[in-house]
XYZ file of C-alpha atoms in Angstrom:
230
model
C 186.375 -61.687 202.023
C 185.342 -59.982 198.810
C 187.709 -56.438 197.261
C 184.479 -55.726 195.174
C 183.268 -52.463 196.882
C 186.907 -51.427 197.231
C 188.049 -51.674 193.610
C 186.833 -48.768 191.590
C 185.679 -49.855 187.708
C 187.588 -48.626 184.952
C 185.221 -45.972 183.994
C 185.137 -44.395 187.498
C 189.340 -44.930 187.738
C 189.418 -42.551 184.688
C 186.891 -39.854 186.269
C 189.181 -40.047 189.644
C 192.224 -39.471 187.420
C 190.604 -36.216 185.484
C 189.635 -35.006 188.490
C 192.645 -34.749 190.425
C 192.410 -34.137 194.318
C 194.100 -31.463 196.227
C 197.311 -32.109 197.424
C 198.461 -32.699 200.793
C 201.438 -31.344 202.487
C 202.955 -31.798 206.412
C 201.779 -28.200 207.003
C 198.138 -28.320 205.563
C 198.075 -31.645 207.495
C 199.367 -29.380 210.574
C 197.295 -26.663 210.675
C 193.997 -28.700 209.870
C 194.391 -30.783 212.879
C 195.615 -27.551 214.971
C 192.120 -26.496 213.956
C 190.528 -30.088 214.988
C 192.464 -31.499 218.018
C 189.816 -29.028 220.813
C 186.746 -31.027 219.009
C 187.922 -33.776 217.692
C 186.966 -36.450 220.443
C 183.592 -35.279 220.184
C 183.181 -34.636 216.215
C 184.554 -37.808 215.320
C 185.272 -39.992 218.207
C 181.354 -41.461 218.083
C 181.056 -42.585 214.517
C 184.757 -43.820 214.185
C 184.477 -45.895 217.670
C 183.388 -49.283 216.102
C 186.449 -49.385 213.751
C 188.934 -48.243 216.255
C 187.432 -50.650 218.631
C 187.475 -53.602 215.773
C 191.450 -52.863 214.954
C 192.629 -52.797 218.205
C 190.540 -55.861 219.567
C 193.101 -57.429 216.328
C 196.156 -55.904 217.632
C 195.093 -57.400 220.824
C 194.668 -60.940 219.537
C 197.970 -61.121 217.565
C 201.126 -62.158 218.763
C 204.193 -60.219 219.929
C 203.636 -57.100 222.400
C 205.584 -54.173 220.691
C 203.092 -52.119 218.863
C 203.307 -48.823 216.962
C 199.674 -47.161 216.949
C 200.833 -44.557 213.597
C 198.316 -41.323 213.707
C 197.271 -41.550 217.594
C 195.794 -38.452 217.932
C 194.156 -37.397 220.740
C 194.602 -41.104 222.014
C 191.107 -42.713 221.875
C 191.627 -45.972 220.959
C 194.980 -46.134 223.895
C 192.717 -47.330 227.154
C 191.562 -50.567 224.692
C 195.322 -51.969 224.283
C 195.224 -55.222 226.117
C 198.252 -53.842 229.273
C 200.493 -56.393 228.048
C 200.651 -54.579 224.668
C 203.604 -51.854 225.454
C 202.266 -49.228 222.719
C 204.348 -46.181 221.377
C 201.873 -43.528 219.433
C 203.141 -41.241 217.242
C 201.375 -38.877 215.311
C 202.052 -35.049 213.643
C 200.290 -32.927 215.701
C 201.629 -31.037 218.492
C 197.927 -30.055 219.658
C 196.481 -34.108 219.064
C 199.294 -35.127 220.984
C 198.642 -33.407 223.469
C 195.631 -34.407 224.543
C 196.714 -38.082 223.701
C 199.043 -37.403 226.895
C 196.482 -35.965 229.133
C 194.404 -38.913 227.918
C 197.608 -41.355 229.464
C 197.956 -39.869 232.493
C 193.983 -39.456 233.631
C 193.926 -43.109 233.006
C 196.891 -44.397 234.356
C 197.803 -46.073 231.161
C 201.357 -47.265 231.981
C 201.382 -49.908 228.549
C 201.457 -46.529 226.431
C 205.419 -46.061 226.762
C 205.928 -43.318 224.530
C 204.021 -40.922 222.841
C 206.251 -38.652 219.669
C 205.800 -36.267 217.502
C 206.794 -37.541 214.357
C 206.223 -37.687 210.552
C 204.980 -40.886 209.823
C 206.534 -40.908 206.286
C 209.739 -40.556 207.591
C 209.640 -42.296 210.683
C 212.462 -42.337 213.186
C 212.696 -45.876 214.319
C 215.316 -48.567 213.575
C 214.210 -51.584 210.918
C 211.623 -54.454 212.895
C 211.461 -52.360 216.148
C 207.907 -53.276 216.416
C 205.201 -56.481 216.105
C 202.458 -54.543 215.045
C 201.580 -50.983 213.669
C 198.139 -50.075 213.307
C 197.164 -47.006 211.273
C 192.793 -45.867 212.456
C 191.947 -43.172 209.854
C 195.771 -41.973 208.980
C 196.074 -43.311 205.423
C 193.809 -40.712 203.897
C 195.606 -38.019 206.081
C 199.070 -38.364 204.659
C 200.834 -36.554 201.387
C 201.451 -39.864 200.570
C 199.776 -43.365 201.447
C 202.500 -45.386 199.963
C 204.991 -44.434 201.452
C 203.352 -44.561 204.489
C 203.004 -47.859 203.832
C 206.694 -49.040 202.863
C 207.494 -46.935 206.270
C 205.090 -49.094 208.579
C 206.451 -52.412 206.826
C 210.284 -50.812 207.482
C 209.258 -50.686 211.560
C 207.895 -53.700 211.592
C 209.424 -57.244 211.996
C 208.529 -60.063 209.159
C 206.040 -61.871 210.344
C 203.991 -58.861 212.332
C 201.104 -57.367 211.140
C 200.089 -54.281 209.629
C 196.478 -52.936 210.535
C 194.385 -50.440 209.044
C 191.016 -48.722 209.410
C 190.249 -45.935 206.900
C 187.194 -44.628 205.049
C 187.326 -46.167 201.217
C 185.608 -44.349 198.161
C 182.727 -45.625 197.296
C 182.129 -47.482 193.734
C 179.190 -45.224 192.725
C 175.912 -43.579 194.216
C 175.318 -40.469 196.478
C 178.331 -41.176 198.556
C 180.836 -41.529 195.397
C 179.220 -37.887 194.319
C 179.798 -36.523 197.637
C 183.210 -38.068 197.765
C 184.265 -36.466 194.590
C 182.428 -32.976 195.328
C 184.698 -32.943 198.427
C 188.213 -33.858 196.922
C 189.382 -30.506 196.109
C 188.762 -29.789 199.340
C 191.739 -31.811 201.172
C 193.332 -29.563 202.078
C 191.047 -27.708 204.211
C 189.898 -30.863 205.534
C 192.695 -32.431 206.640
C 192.115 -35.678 204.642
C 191.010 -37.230 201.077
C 187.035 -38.240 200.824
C 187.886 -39.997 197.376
C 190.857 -42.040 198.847
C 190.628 -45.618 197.830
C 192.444 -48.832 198.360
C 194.671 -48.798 195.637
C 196.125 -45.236 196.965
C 197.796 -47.562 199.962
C 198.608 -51.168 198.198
C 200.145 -51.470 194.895
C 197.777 -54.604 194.878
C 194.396 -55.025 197.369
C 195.380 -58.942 197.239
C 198.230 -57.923 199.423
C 195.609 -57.627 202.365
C 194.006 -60.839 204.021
C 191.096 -59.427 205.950
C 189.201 -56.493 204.652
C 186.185 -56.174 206.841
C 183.259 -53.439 206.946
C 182.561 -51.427 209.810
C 179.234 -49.852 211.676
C 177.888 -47.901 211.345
C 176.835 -48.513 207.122
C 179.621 -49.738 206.192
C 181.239 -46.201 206.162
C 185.286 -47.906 207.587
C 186.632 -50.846 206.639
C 189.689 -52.542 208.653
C 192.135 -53.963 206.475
C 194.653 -56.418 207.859
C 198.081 -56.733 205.843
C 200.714 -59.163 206.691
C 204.190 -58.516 206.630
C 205.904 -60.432 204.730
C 209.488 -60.916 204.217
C 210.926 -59.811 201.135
C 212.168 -62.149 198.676
């Protein structure tokens, strides 16, 4: 397992920081996805499909059979859950979510037992209500990853798991350019193109997987134990 293409050098760091990106908000976040949710199976759902595939062939392995899927949008990655998994799916869209349910009910998917509108900062659930949460291309989308974060580990039990699948910056390149052309751009987007692994953990050590993704690399899954607090 190697952090290398994750870790931005100290050079770059500083060129991120003087170059701050534009702020997300629950509303910007809102209406972006309002704008998305009628294309979003078919602008995204191709290239993202190995990742989501990847995490949730993970959740499936683990132990324990409550999961929290954080971000579900229109539901693409719900027919994969193994049907002894019973999944809840929240998300922040009104318009994702909806086609998340049409998604359940066309396919009969009876392990998906609830499906909420909800902030996933400031989730509603009690302390280690769930196994597993799994967050496929959220982190970037939130005002704030780290408190996303703290949230997911608040839901979950000690011992579950915490899975990930995001896009990372890159180190340097066409891709880093691109990356930073895009940040102030956020907010018409929807998410951050310079987000990188130190915007969700304090410290990338915390995570024991990190694994690319097809296609080139673009997603990475990152799988985060969690731990009990000392």
């Amino acid at each position: 397992m190697s952090h290398a293409r994750l870790q931005q050098p100290p050079s770059k760091q500083v060129d991120r920081l003087a170059h701050p990106r534009a702020a997300l908000d629950v509303e910007s976040v809102r209406d972006a996805y309002r704008r998305w949710a009628g294309v979003y199976d078919g602008v995204f759902g191709g290239v993202s499909g190995a990742g989501r595939k990847r995490a949730v062939a993970m959740a499936n392995k683990l132990p324990g059979t409550r999961v929290l899927e954080v971000g579900v949008g229109t539901g693409l990655a719900l027919p994969l859950y193994h049907p002894q998994k019973r999944v809840v799916g929240i998300d922040l869209s009104r318009d994702m979510l909806r086609h998340a349910r049409e998604r359940v009910e066309s396919r009969g998917l009876r392990n998906v037992v609830g499906l909420v509108e909800m902030d996933a900062e400031a989730m509603a659930f009690e302390d280690d209500s769930f196994d597993i949460a799994v967050a496929m291309f959220t982190a970037t989308v939130v005002p704030d990853a780290r408190r996303l974060y703290r949230e997911m580990r608040r839901v979950v039990r000690p011992g579950g798991e915490l899975l990930f699948v995001n896009h990372f910056a890159a180190e340097g390149g066409l891709r880093w350019w691109a990356e930073r052309t895009l940040a102030p751009l956020s907010r018409v987007l929807g998410w951050h193109p310079d987000f990188a692994l130190t915007d969700l953990l304090d410290d990338p050590r915390q995570a024991v997987e990190i694994t690319e993704c097809p296609p080139f690399g673009l997603f990475t899954l990152v799988r985060v134990p969690n731990l009990a607090l000392a």
